[in-house]
Coordinates of C-alpha atoms in Angstrom, one line a residue:
Chain Y
X1177 CA -1.6 24.0 -35.6
X1178 CA 0.0 25.0 -31.9
X1179 CA -1.5 28.1 -30.4
X1180 CA 1.7 29.3 -28.4
X1181 CA 2.4 28.6 -24.6
X1182 CA 0.8 26.1 -22.5
X1183 CA -2.1 26.6 -24.1
X1184 CA -4.6 24.0 -26.0
X1185 CA -2.8 22.7 -29.4
X1186 CA -5.0 21.9 -32.8
X1187 CA -8.1 21.2 -31.8
X1188 CA -10.7 19.8 -34.0
X1189 CA -13.7 21.4 -34.7
X1190 CA -16.2 19.5 -32.3
X1191 CA -20.1 20.2 -33.3
X1192 CA -23.0 20.1 -31.3
X1193 CA -25.0 16.4 -31.7
X1194 CA -27.4 15.8 -29.1
X1195 CA -29.3 14.0 -32.2
X1196 CA -26.7 12.2 -33.5
X1197 CA -28.5 8.6 -35.4
X1198 CA -27.0 5.6 -33.0
X1199 CA -27.7 2.7 -35.1
X1200 CA -25.7 0.0 -33.9
X1201 CA -25.2 -1.5 -37.3
X1202 CA -25.6 0.9 -40.0
X1203 CA -24.0 1.8 -42.7
X1204 CA -20.4 3.5 -42.8
X1205 CA -19.8 6.8 -44.1
X1206 CA -23.8 7.7 -44.9
X1207 CA -24.3 10.2 -41.8
X1208 CA -22.5 13.3 -40.4
X1209 CA -20.9 11.8 -37.3
X1210 CA -17.9 13.6 -35.0
X1211 CA -16.8 13.7 -32.0
X1212 CA -18.2 16.9 -30.1
X1213 CA -15.8 19.1 -27.9
X1214 CA -12.9 17.4 -29.1
X1215 CA -9.2 17.8 -29.6
X1216 CA -6.6 16.5 -31.8
X1217 CA -2.7 15.8 -31.4
X1218 CA -0.3 13.8 -33.3
X1219 CA 1.6 11.1 -31.6
X1220 CA 4.5 10.4 -34.0
X1221 CA 2.9 8.7 -36.5
X1222 CA -0.7 8.4 -35.1
X1223 CA -3.5 11.1 -35.1
X1224 CA -5.3 10.9 -32.2
X1225 CA -8.9 13.3 -31.8
X1226 CA -10.3 12.9 -28.0
X1227 CA -14.1 14.1 -27.6
X1228 CA -17.4 12.8 -26.6
X1229 CA -20.1 11.0 -28.7
X1230 CA -23.4 12.4 -28.2
X1231 CA -26.2 10.1 -28.0
X1232 CA -29.6 9.9 -27.0
X1233 CA -28.3 7.6 -24.0
X1234 CA -25.5 10.2 -23.0
X1235 CA -22.3 11.4 -24.2
X1236 CA -20.0 8.5 -24.1
X1237 CA -15.9 9.4 -23.5
X1238 CA -14.3 8.8 -27.2
X1239 CA -10.5 8.5 -28.3
X1240 CA -10.1 7.3 -31.3
X1241 CA -6.7 6.6 -32.9
X1242 CA -5.3 6.5 -36.7
X1243 CA -2.7 6.7 -39.0
X1244 CA -1.8 10.3 -40.1
X1245 CA -0.4 9.5 -43.6
X1246 CA -3.0 6.8 -44.9
X1247 CA -6.5 6.1 -45.0
X1248 CA -7.3 3.2 -42.1
X1249 CA -7.8 -0.6 -43.6
X1250 CA -9.9 -1.5 -40.6
X1251 CA -10.7 -0.6 -37.1
X1252 CA -10.4 -2.1 -34.1
X1253 CA -13.0 -1.0 -31.2
X1254 CA -11.5 -2.1 -27.6
X1255 CA -14.0 -2.8 -24.8
X1256 CA -11.7 -2.2 -21.8
X1257 CA -11.8 -3.9 -17.8
X1258 CA -13.3 -2.5 -15.2
X1259 CA -12.8 -1.1 -11.6
X1260 CA -8.9 -1.7 -10.0
X1261 CA -7.9 -3.5 -13.9
X1262 CA -8.8 -0.4 -15.6
X1263 CA -6.2 1.4 -13.8
X1264 CA -3.5 -1.0 -15.0
X1265 CA -4.9 -1.8 -18.6
X1266 CA -5.1 1.7 -19.4
X1267 CA -1.9 2.5 -20.8
X1268 CA -1.5 -1.1 -22.1
X1269 CA -4.8 0.0 -24.6
X1270 CA -3.6 3.3 -25.6
X1271 CA 0.0 1.7 -26.3
X1272 CA -1.6 -1.2 -28.2
X1273 CA -3.4 1.8 -30.0
X1274 CA -1.0 3.9 -31.0
X1275 CA 1.0 0.7 -32.4
X1276 CA -2.1 -0.9 -34.2
X1277 CA -2.4 2.7 -36.1
X1278 CA 0.9 3.5 -36.5
X1279 CA 0.8 -0.1 -38.7
X1280 CA -2.4 1.3 -40.2
X1281 CA -5.5 0.1 -38.3
X1282 CA -8.2 2.8 -36.8
X1283 CA -8.4 2.3 -33.1
X1284 CA -11.7 3.4 -30.8
X1285 CA -11.1 3.9 -27.5
X1286 CA -14.1 5.0 -25.0
X1287 CA -15.2 4.8 -21.2
X1288 CA -18.2 2.6 -20.9
X1289 CA -21.6 5.1 -19.6
X1290 CA -21.6 5.9 -16.0
X1291 CA -17.3 5.4 -16.0
X1292 CA -14.6 7.6 -16.3
X1293 CA -15.3 10.7 -18.2
X1294 CA -18.6 9.5 -20.1
X1295 CA -21.8 10.5 -19.1
X1296 CA -24.0 8.7 -16.3
X1297 CA -26.1 6.1 -17.0
X1298 CA -27.5 2.7 -16.1
X1299 CA -24.7 0.5 -16.1
X1300 CA -24.8 -3.1 -17.5
X1301 CA -23.0 -5.9 -19.7
X1302 CA -26.2 -5.0 -22.5
X1303 CA -25.7 -1.4 -22.2
X1304 CA -21.8 -1.3 -22.7
X1305 CA -22.3 -3.7 -26.0
X1306 CA -24.5 -0.7 -26.9
X1307 CA -22.0 1.6 -26.2
X1308 CA -18.9 -0.2 -28.2
X1309 CA -21.6 -0.3 -31.1
X1310 CA -22.1 3.1 -31.1
X1311 CA -18.7 3.8 -30.9
X1312 CA -17.7 1.5 -34.1
X1313 CA -20.3 2.9 -36.0
X1314 CA -18.9 6.6 -35.4
X1315 CA -15.5 5.0 -35.7
X1316 CA -16.8 3.2 -39.2
X1317 CA -18.3 6.4 -40.6
X1318 CA -15.3 9.2 -39.1
X1319 CA -12.3 6.5 -41.1
X1320 CA -14.6 5.5 -44.4
X1321 CA -13.4 1.4 -43.0
X1322 CA -16.3 -1.2 -43.7
X1323 CA -14.1 -4.2 -41.7
X1324 CA -14.2 -4.0 -37.5
X1325 CA -12.6 -6.2 -35.2
X1326 CA -13.4 -5.9 -31.3
X1327 CA -10.3 -6.3 -28.3
X1328 CA -12.4 -7.6 -25.0
X1329 CA -10.1 -6.8 -21.8
X1330 CA -11.1 -8.7 -18.6
X1331 CA -14.7 -7.9 -18.1
X1332 CA -15.0 -6.3 -21.4
X1333 CA -14.6 -9.8 -23.1
X1334 CA -18.4 -10.0 -22.6
X1335 CA -18.8 -6.8 -23.7
X1336 CA -17.0 -7.1 -26.6
X1337 CA -18.7 -10.5 -27.4
X1338 CA -21.6 -9.1 -27.0
X1339 CA -21.0 -6.7 -29.5
X1340 CA -20.4 -9.2 -32.1
X1341 CA -23.8 -10.0 -32.8
X1342 CA -23.7 -7.4 -34.7
X1343 CA -20.3 -8.2 -36.5
X1344 CA -20.5 -11.8 -37.0
X1345 CA -17.7 -11.7 -39.7
X1346 CA -15.7 -9.7 -36.8
X1347 CA -12.4 -11.2 -35.8
X1348 CA -12.3 -10.9 -31.7
X1349 CA -9.2 -10.3 -29.6
X1350 CA -9.3 -11.1 -25.8
X1351 CA -7.2 -10.4 -23.0
X1352 CA -7.4 -12.4 -19.9
X1353 CA -11.0 -13.0 -21.2
X1354 CA -13.3 -13.3 -17.9
X1355 CA -14.9 -16.8 -18.8
X1356 CA -17.6 -16.5 -15.9
X1357 CA -19.0 -13.1 -14.6
X1358 CA -20.1 -14.5 -11.5
X1359 CA -16.4 -16.0 -10.8
X1360 CA -15.3 -12.8 -11.8
X1361 CA -17.8 -10.9 -9.1
X1362 CA -16.5 -13.3 -6.5
X1363 CA -12.8 -12.7 -7.3
X1364 CA -13.2 -8.7 -7.2
X1365 CA -15.3 -9.8 -3.6
X1366 CA -12.3 -11.7 -2.5
X1367 CA -10.1 -9.2 -3.0
X1368 CA -11.6 -7.0 -1.5
X1369 CA -11.1 -9.3 1.8
X1370 CA -7.3 -10.0 1.3
X1371 CA -6.0 -6.1 0.4
X1372 CA -8.1 -5.3 4.2
X1373 CA -5.9 -8.0 5.7
X1374 CA -2.8 -6.8 3.8
X1375 CA -3.7 -2.8 5.3
X1376 CA -4.6 -4.3 8.5
X1377 CA -7.5 -2.4 8.5
X1378 CA -11.1 -3.1 9.8
X1379 CA -11.9 -6.8 8.6
X1380 CA -14.8 -5.6 6.1
X1381 CA -18.3 -7.0 6.1
X1382 CA -18.8 -10.9 4.4
X1383 CA -19.8 -11.4 1.1
X1384 CA -23.6 -12.2 2.0
X1385 CA -23.4 -8.6 4.1
X1386 CA -22.3 -6.9 0.9
X1387 CA -25.1 -8.9 -1.4
X1388 CA -27.8 -7.6 1.0
X1389 CA -26.4 -4.1 1.1
X1390 CA -26.6 -4.4 -2.8
X1391 CA -29.9 -5.6 -3.1
X1392 CA -31.1 -3.0 -0.6
X1393 CA -28.9 0.2 -1.5
X1394 CA -28.5 -0.8 -5.5
X1395 CA -25.2 -0.2 -4.9
X1396 CA -22.0 -1.0 -3.1
X1397 CA -18.7 0.4 -2.5
X1398 CA -15.5 -2.5 -3.3
X1399 CA -12.3 -0.9 -2.8
X1400 CA -13.1 2.7 -3.7
X1401 CA -15.3 1.2 -6.9
X1402 CA -19.0 1.5 -6.9
X1403 CA -20.6 -1.6 -8.1
X1404 CA -24.3 -1.1 -9.6
X1405 CA -26.3 -3.4 -8.6
X1406 CA -27.8 -4.1 -12.6
X1407 CA -23.9 -4.3 -13.6
X1408 CA -23.8 -7.1 -10.9
X1409 CA -27.1 -9.2 -11.9
X1410 CA -26.2 -9.2 -16.2
X1411 CA -22.4 -10.5 -15.0
X1412 CA -23.5 -13.5 -13.0
X1413 CA -25.6 -14.9 -16.1
X1414 CA -23.0 -13.6 -18.6
X1415 CA -20.7 -16.9 -19.4
X1416 CA -18.4 -16.0 -22.5
X1417 CA -19.2 -19.6 -23.7
X1418 CA -23.2 -18.5 -24.5
X1419 CA -22.7 -15.2 -25.1
X1420 CA -20.5 -15.3 -27.7
X1421 CA -22.7 -16.7 -31.2
X1422 CA -22.0 -19.9 -32.9
X1423 CA -20.6 -18.7 -35.6
X1424 CA -16.9 -19.7 -37.5
X1425 CA -15.0 -16.5 -36.8
X1426 CA -11.7 -15.9 -35.6
X1427 CA -10.3 -15.8 -32.6
X1428 CA -7.2 -14.7 -30.3
X1429 CA -7.1 -15.2 -26.5
X1430 CA -3.8 -13.7 -25.0
X1431 CA -4.5 -15.2 -21.0
X1432 CA -2.2 -13.6 -18.6
X1433 CA -1.0 -15.7 -15.5
X1434 CA -3.7 -16.3 -13.0
X1435 CA -6.7 -17.9 -12.2
X1436 CA -8.9 -17.0 -15.6
X1437 CA -5.9 -18.9 -17.3
X1438 CA -7.3 -21.8 -16.2
X1439 CA -11.0 -21.9 -17.6
X1440 CA -9.3 -20.6 -21.6
X1441 CA -8.6 -24.4 -22.6
X1442 CA -12.1 -25.5 -21.9
X1443 CA -13.2 -22.9 -23.6
X1444 CA -10.7 -22.5 -26.7
X1445 CA -11.5 -26.3 -27.0
X1446 CA -15.7 -25.4 -27.1
X1447 CA -15.0 -22.8 -29.6
X1448 CA -13.2 -24.9 -32.2
X1449 CA -15.2 -27.5 -31.6
X1450 CA -18.0 -24.8 -32.7
X1451 CA -16.1 -24.1 -36.1
X1452 CA -13.6 -21.1 -34.7
X1453 CA -10.3 -20.8 -35.9
X1454 CA -8.7 -19.8 -32.3
X1455 CA -5.3 -18.8 -31.8
X1456 CA -3.9 -18.3 -28.4
X1457 CA -1.1 -17.0 -27.3
X1458 CA 0.1 -16.5 -23.4
X1459 CA 1.2 -13.3 -21.9
X1460 CA 3.8 -12.8 -18.9
X1461 CA 1.6 -10.6 -17.4
X1462 CA 0.2 -10.7 -13.7
X1463 CA -3.8 -10.3 -14.6
X1464 CA -4.7 -9.5 -11.1
X1465 CA -4.1 -5.8 -11.1
X1466 CA -4.4 -5.4 -6.6
X1467 CA -1.1 -7.3 -5.9
X1468 CA 1.2 -6.3 -8.9
X1469 CA 4.6 -6.1 -6.9
X1470 CA 6.6 -2.3 -7.5
X1471 CA 9.9 -1.8 -8.2
X1472 CA 11.9 -0.9 -11.4
X1473 CA 12.9 -4.4 -11.9
X1474 CA 9.3 -5.3 -12.0
X1475 CA 8.0 -2.6 -14.2
X1476 CA 10.6 -2.9 -16.6
X1477 CA 10.0 -7.3 -17.1
X1478 CA 6.5 -6.0 -17.1
X1479 CA 7.0 -3.3 -20.0
X1480 CA 9.0 -6.0 -21.9
X1481 CA 5.9 -8.0 -21.7
X1482 CA 3.2 -5.5 -22.5
X1483 CA 5.4 -4.7 -25.8
X1484 CA 5.2 -8.8 -26.5
X1485 CA 1.6 -8.4 -25.7
X1486 CA 0.9 -5.4 -27.9
X1487 CA 3.1 -6.6 -30.8
X1488 CA 1.4 -10.3 -31.2
X1489 CA -2.1 -8.5 -30.8
X1490 CA -1.2 -6.8 -34.2
X1491 CA 0.7 -9.4 -36.3
X1492 CA -2.7 -11.7 -35.6
X1493 CA -4.9 -8.6 -36.8
X1494 CA -2.8 -8.3 -39.9
X1495 CA -2.8 -11.8 -40.6
X1496 CA -6.5 -11.9 -39.9
X1497 CA -7.2 -9.2 -42.4
X1498 CA -5.1 -10.6 -44.8
X1499 CA -6.2 -13.6 -45.1
X1500 CA -9.9 -12.2 -46.3
X1501 CA -11.5 -11.4 -43.1
Chain Q
X1386 CA -11.9 25.1 -30.1
X1387 CA -14.4 23.5 -30.8
X1388 CA -18.0 24.1 -29.8
X1389 CA -20.0 23.3 -27.0
X1390 CA -22.0 20.2 -26.3
X1391 CA -23.5 19.4 -22.9
X1392 CA -22.0 15.8 -21.9
X1393 CA -24.0 15.2 -18.7
X1394 CA -26.4 17.8 -17.6
X1395 CA -27.6 20.4 -20.3
X1396 CA -28.4 22.9 -18.2
X1397 CA -25.2 23.2 -16.0
X1398 CA -22.2 23.3 -18.1
X1399 CA -20.1 21.8 -20.7
X1400 CA -16.8 19.0 -20.9
X1401 CA -14.2 19.7 -24.3
X1402 CA -11.2 17.8 -24.3
X1403 CA -8.2 19.4 -24.6
X1404 CA -4.2 18.7 -25.5
X1405 CA -1.7 21.1 -23.6
X1406 CA 2.0 21.4 -24.8
X1407 CA 4.3 20.6 -22.0
X1408 CA 8.0 20.9 -22.8
X1409 CA 8.3 17.9 -25.8
X1410 CA 5.1 16.2 -24.5
X1411 CA 1.4 16.4 -25.0
X1412 CA -0.5 16.1 -21.7
X1413 CA -4.4 15.3 -22.0
X1414 CA -6.9 17.1 -20.1
X1415 CA -10.9 17.5 -19.9
X1416 CA -12.2 20.7 -19.2
X1417 CA -15.4 21.6 -17.6
X1418 CA -17.1 24.8 -17.8
X1419 CA -20.0 26.0 -16.3
X1420 CA -22.6 27.8 -18.3
X1421 CA -22.4 30.8 -16.2
X1422 CA -19.3 31.4 -13.7
X1423 CA -19.6 32.4 -10.8
X1424 CA -16.3 33.4 -10.1
X1425 CA -12.8 34.1 -11.3
X1426 CA -11.6 31.2 -9.2
X1427 CA -11.0 27.5 -11.0
X1428 CA -9.8 24.4 -10.1
X1429 CA -7.4 21.8 -11.0
X1430 CA -6.9 18.2 -10.6
X1431 CA -4.0 16.7 -10.7
X1432 CA -4.3 12.6 -10.0
X1433 CA -1.8 10.2 -8.2
X1434 CA 0.7 9.6 -11.3
X1435 CA 1.1 6.0 -12.7
X1436 CA -2.1 3.8 -13.3
X1437 CA -4.0 7.0 -13.4
X1438 CA -6.2 8.8 -15.5
X1439 CA -8.1 12.1 -15.7
X1440 CA -11.4 10.6 -14.1
X1441 CA -9.3 9.2 -11.7
X1442 CA -10.4 6.1 -9.3
X1443 CA -14.2 5.7 -9.0
X1444 CA -14.2 8.6 -11.4
X1445 CA -13.5 11.1 -8.6
X1446 CA -12.1 13.5 -10.1
X1447 CA -15.4 14.0 -13.1
X1448 CA -17.4 13.6 -10.1
X1449 CA -15.8 16.5 -8.6
X1450 CA -15.8 18.6 -11.6
X1451 CA -19.2 18.3 -12.6
X1452 CA -20.3 19.4 -9.0
X1453 CA -17.8 22.4 -9.0
X1454 CA -19.8 23.2 -12.5
X1455 CA -22.8 22.9 -10.7
X1456 CA -22.1 25.6 -8.0
X1457 CA -20.8 27.7 -11.2
X1458 CA -16.7 26.7 -10.8
X1459 CA -15.1 25.5 -13.9
X1460 CA -12.5 22.9 -13.9
X1461 CA -9.2 20.9 -15.6
X1462 CA -8.9 17.5 -14.9
X1463 CA -5.5 16.3 -16.7
X1464 CA -3.1 12.9 -17.4
X1465 CA 0.4 13.4 -16.5
X1466 CA 3.1 12.7 -19.3
X1467 CA 3.1 8.7 -19.6
X1468 CA -0.5 8.3 -18.0
X1469 CA -3.7 8.0 -19.5
X1470 CA -4.5 9.6 -22.7
X1471 CA -0.6 11.7 -22.3
X1472 CA 2.2 11.1 -24.5
X1473 CA 5.8 10.3 -23.0
X1474 CA 6.7 8.3 -20.7
X1475 CA 6.4 8.8 -16.3
X1476 CA 8.7 9.6 -13.9
X1477 CA 8.7 9.9 -10.8
X1478 CA 10.6 12.8 -9.6
X1479 CA 10.1 16.2 -7.8
X1480 CA 11.2 18.4 -10.8
X1481 CA 11.5 18.2 -14.4
X1482 CA 8.3 16.5 -16.7
X1483 CA 6.0 16.1 -13.7
X1484 CA 6.0 19.9 -12.8
X1485 CA 6.2 21.0 -16.5
X1486 CA 2.5 19.4 -16.3
X1487 CA 1.4 20.8 -13.5
X1488 CA 2.2 24.3 -14.6
X1489 CA 0.6 23.6 -18.3
X1490 CA -2.3 22.6 -16.4
X1491 CA -3.0 25.6 -14.4
X1492 CA -2.0 28.0 -17.6
X1493 CA -4.5 25.8 -19.6
X1494 CA -7.3 26.8 -16.9
X1495 CA -5.5 30.3 -16.8
X1496 CA -5.5 31.1 -20.4
X1497 CA -10.0 30.1 -20.1
X1498 CA -10.2 33.1 -17.7
X1499 CA -9.7 31.8 -13.9
X1500 CA -7.7 34.1 -12.6
X1501 CA -7.3 32.6 -9.6
X1502 CA -6.8 28.8 -9.4
X1503 CA -7.4 25.7 -6.6
X1504 CA -4.9 23.1 -6.9
X1505 CA -6.0 19.7 -5.7
X1506 CA -3.1 16.7 -5.8
X1507 CA -4.0 13.6 -4.9
X1508 CA -0.6 11.3 -3.7
X1509 CA 2.3 12.3 -5.6
X1510 CA 0.5 14.6 -7.7
X1511 CA 0.3 16.6 -4.9
X1512 CA 4.5 17.2 -5.1
X1513 CA 4.6 18.8 -8.9
X1514 CA 1.4 21.0 -8.0
X1515 CA 3.3 22.5 -4.8
X1516 CA 6.4 22.7 -6.7
X1517 CA 4.7 23.7 -9.6
X1518 CA 2.5 26.3 -7.2
X1519 CA 5.2 27.8 -5.4
X1520 CA 6.6 29.1 -8.5
X1521 CA 3.6 31.2 -9.8
X1522 CA 1.5 34.3 -7.8
X1523 CA -2.0 32.7 -8.5
X1524 CA -2.4 30.2 -6.4
X1525 CA -5.6 30.8 -4.2
X1526 CA -5.4 27.4 -2.4
X1527 CA -3.7 23.6 -2.5
X1528 CA -5.5 20.7 -1.4
X1529 CA -3.3 17.7 -1.0
X1530 CA -4.7 14.5 -0.8
X1531 CA -2.3 12.0 1.3
X1532 CA 0.6 13.6 0.1
X1533 CA 4.1 11.5 0.5
X1534 CA 5.8 14.5 2.5
X1535 CA 8.2 12.3 4.2
X1536 CA 8.9 9.7 1.3
X1537 CA 8.3 5.9 1.8
X1538 CA 11.7 4.3 3.2
X1539 CA 13.6 7.6 4.0
X1540 CA 14.1 8.2 -0.2
X1541 CA 17.4 8.8 -1.4
X1542 CA 19.4 10.8 0.6
X1543 CA 20.1 14.5 -0.7
X1544 CA 23.8 15.4 -1.8
X1545 CA 25.1 18.3 0.5
X1546 CA 24.5 20.9 -3.1
X1547 CA 21.0 19.5 -3.9
X1548 CA 20.8 20.1 0.1
X1549 CA 22.2 23.9 -0.5
X1550 CA 19.9 24.2 -3.1
X1551 CA 16.5 23.6 -1.5
X1552 CA 17.1 26.5 0.7
X1553 CA 19.3 28.9 -1.5
X1554 CA 18.0 29.4 -4.2
X1555 CA 16.3 32.8 -6.7
X1556 CA 12.9 32.4 -5.5
X1557 CA 13.6 31.5 -2.0
X1558 CA 16.0 34.4 -1.9
X1559 CA 13.8 37.1 -3.4
X1560 CA 10.6 36.0 -1.1
X1561 CA 13.4 36.0 2.3
X1562 CA 14.1 39.4 1.2
X1563 CA 10.6 41.1 0.6
X1564 CA 8.4 38.9 3.5
X1565 CA 8.8 39.3 6.3
X1566 CA 6.2 36.5 7.7
X1567 CA 8.4 33.8 5.7
X1568 CA 11.6 35.5 6.7
X1569 CA 10.6 34.8 10.2
X1570 CA 9.5 31.3 8.8
X1571 CA 12.5 30.7 7.2
X1572 CA 14.9 31.9 9.9
X1573 CA 13.3 29.7 12.5
X1574 CA 12.9 26.6 10.8
X1575 CA 16.8 26.4 9.8
X1576 CA 17.9 28.1 13.5
X1577 CA 15.4 24.1 14.1
X1578 CA 17.4 22.0 11.8
X1579 CA 20.7 23.4 13.8
X1580 CA 19.5 22.8 16.8
X1581 CA 18.3 19.3 16.2
X1582 CA 22.0 18.3 14.4
X1583 CA 23.9 19.9 17.2
X1584 CA 21.9 17.8 19.7
X1585 CA 22.8 14.7 17.8
X1586 CA 26.2 15.8 17.6
X1587 CA 26.4 16.1 21.1
X1588 CA 24.9 12.8 22.2
X1589 CA 27.1 11.3 19.8
X1590 CA 30.6 13.4 21.9
X1591 CA 28.8 12.1 25.2
X1592 CA 28.9 8.2 24.0
X1593 CA 32.5 9.0 22.6
X1594 CA 30.9 7.0 19.3
X1595 CA 33.0 8.0 16.1
X1596 CA 30.3 9.4 13.8
X1597 CA 31.9 7.3 11.5
X1598 CA 30.1 3.8 12.9
X1599 CA 27.4 5.3 14.1
X1600 CA 24.1 3.6 12.4
X1601 CA 21.6 6.1 10.9
X1602 CA 18.9 6.0 13.3
X1603 CA 16.0 3.9 12.8
X1604 CA 13.1 6.0 11.6
X1605 CA 11.1 7.4 14.2
X1606 CA 13.8 8.6 15.5
X1607 CA 15.8 10.4 13.3
X1608 CA 15.9 13.6 11.6
X1609 CA 15.7 12.8 8.5
X1610 CA 15.4 14.8 5.7
X1611 CA 12.1 16.1 7.0
X1612 CA 9.3 17.5 5.5
X1613 CA 9.5 17.2 1.5
X1614 CA 8.5 20.4 -0.1
X1615 CA 8.5 22.5 3.4
X1616 CA 10.1 25.0 1.4
X1617 CA 7.3 25.3 -1.1
X1618 CA 4.8 25.0 1.4
X1619 CA 6.0 27.6 3.3
X1620 CA 5.9 30.0 0.1
X1621 CA 2.5 29.2 -0.2
X1622 CA 1.5 29.9 2.8
X1623 CA 3.4 33.2 3.3
X1624 CA 1.9 34.3 0.0
X1625 CA -2.1 33.8 1.4
X1626 CA -2.6 30.9 -0.5
X1627 CA -5.5 28.2 1.9
X1628 CA -3.0 25.1 1.9
X1629 CA -4.5 22.0 3.4
X1630 CA -3.2 18.6 3.9
X1631 CA -5.6 15.5 3.8
X1632 CA -4.7 12.3 5.1
X1633 CA -7.2 9.2 6.3
X1634 CA -6.1 7.6 9.4
X1635 CA -4.7 4.7 7.8
X1636 CA -2.5 6.1 5.4
X1637 CA 1.2 5.3 5.8
X1638 CA 1.8 8.9 4.6
X1639 CA 0.3 10.2 7.9
X1640 CA 1.9 7.6 9.9
X1641 CA 5.6 8.3 8.8
X1642 CA 5.0 12.0 8.9
X1643 CA 3.4 11.5 12.4
X1644 CA 6.6 8.9 13.3
X1645 CA 9.7 11.8 11.7
X1646 CA 10.2 14.0 14.4
X1647 CA 11.5 16.8 12.1
X1648 CA 8.8 16.5 10.0
X1649 CA 6.3 16.8 12.8
X1650 CA 7.7 20.0 14.0
X1651 CA 7.9 21.0 10.2
X1652 CA 4.1 20.6 10.4
X1653 CA 3.6 22.6 14.0
X1654 CA 5.9 25.4 12.5
X1655 CA 3.7 25.5 9.4
X1656 CA 0.4 25.3 10.8
X1657 CA 1.4 28.6 13.0
X1658 CA 2.3 30.3 9.5
X1659 CA 0.4 33.9 8.8
X1660 CA -1.6 35.0 7.3
X1661 CA -3.4 31.4 8.3
X1662 CA -1.2 28.4 8.7
X1663 CA -1.5 25.3 7.5
X1664 CA -4.6 23.4 7.7
X1665 CA -4.6 19.4 8.9
X1666 CA -7.8 17.6 8.5
X1667 CA -7.5 13.8 9.2
X1668 CA -11.1 12.0 8.0
X1669 CA -11.4 8.3 9.5
X1670 CA -10.3 6.0 6.6
X1671 CA -7.6 5.5 3.6
X1672 CA -7.8 9.0 1.9
X1673 CA -4.5 7.2 0.1
X1674 CA -5.5 6.0 -3.0
X1675 CA -9.6 7.2 -2.6
X1676 CA -10.1 3.4 -2.0
X1677 CA -13.4 3.6 -0.1
X1678 CA -16.5 5.3 -1.6
X1679 CA -17.0 7.1 1.8
X1680 CA -14.4 9.0 1.9
X1681 CA -14.5 10.0 -1.9
X1682 CA -17.8 11.4 -0.4
X1683 CA -16.2 13.3 2.3
X1684 CA -13.7 14.4 -0.4
X1685 CA -15.4 15.6 -2.7
X1686 CA -17.6 17.8 -0.5
X1687 CA -14.3 18.8 0.8
X1688 CA -13.1 20.3 -2.3
X1689 CA -16.5 21.8 -3.1
X1690 CA -16.7 23.4 -0.2
X1691 CA -13.4 24.8 -0.3
X1692 CA -13.6 25.8 -3.6
X1693 CA -17.2 27.6 -2.8
X1694 CA -15.3 29.2 0.3
X1695 CA -12.7 31.3 -2.0
X1696 CA -15.3 32.4 -4.3

């Protein structure tokens, strides 16, 4: 429903749900869940509802993509990357959601508590996993699907693997997974030094100084991104091999070009030894968001590689569910 | 229209997702509404374009909108087409879709009861904001964060037709005819340009160098194309809008303006404009990209202060 001119188009009837039940593994379809203060649009054959999932922990900004012409046969929850990576990954995730929704899936995307358009909140990997579970539950109820899957992007891989504890049968997709949270933090701090050298600015403080400030002040600035001590503390003890439960499952790993790819081979071997069915499909994309070259040729190449990445993820998920997952 | 839910602070405001029609595209926005508005002013926030989304880096736009709400000021942050949650493909151009998007966001806030607008544009986002804002009469203020007023590499040289179109067009001629201050600026500006070009021609004649074989002067000595958006900025200033450009000492966009004599002259002229000239603020550090949390906080405070001043 277009209301004319540049007015909002087709907004849904959001409701206040400050007391909405948050049950990480509750049955779908049994509660009155909706996105509050929401709006709806149609992009091609995809319906998109953007709004806020109200919870006692604070509202989360959520976008739910689904096919416009049929009920979805499964739902994917996207656990996004963080900081600078989120900026380069954001549109990829939107593109994936639209492609999957046009292929018959529901896709739920959201901003973690304290990030983006969501309400402030204390950040940690556990808290983010609870966010992912709340969003998954809402998506299941809103779309009446029973099958769910998770996508972890970058550090979101650690979030998705935490959420998977509540859904042991769910397929898991990982883009440029962070295998070790401590390594992620180390590389994040190093990028700060390299970025300062590149722009010719004053040399920033050492990592030791940064960590001292983190301990004293409870947060620290890394290239214009606020890293909270609670998130840092949860990251440095988190490893993908340990967070993922030892349970036979289907996993697709799509490593990008960069230092993380080196750890994927061992990760895959560990998982296979644990009985997981793991597929690996490398993507021709740069893992590091800070030094991606400019230019039309580079942009076209990135776009083509993203198309392939997204199409591979879709085909794998389709085959996973077709095979009875 | 959906009902109101307090997203962050139950006492002060609600946030609502919106999709706006922008030409053939659908543009996503988040409106932040205080429980009680103090005035008829609203703030539109335009992010920096590609690889960005409605909250901006580190949620700076989100922080601004929530602090504005606590001051009783509504606001709207949006995604250009092809970015964030919007449809379409992002295009880096001075006209067309980005300008339509900025206008759609301004219209949406107007439709919600804001009669006057303060528009904040970050980097590229400042460009379509200025172009869209200069074409309307409800802009109380415009804050441009590290705008590319002299494009990197000099950009593509405009054709003669484009250059004529920049100065001889209906809105410009209308305001030249009706606004004495704008007329004064317009005449002074083109006299200055003519003088610069005549000086170069005279120097070429003096050295007997044929123009066709003269290499393009290096950046810093070239008259270049001057200042991007010069005409639009002048129009906003003469219409009485508060126009403020904010740079950081480490911004390449500031260095390019300072290294271009023609652009620097244009800035000086705009600073002398009436009723109030271009405001020029420089923070110590990088404003471009908002890559420093301390600078982010200064920017947040500046925007909230200016919005409160306009009440």
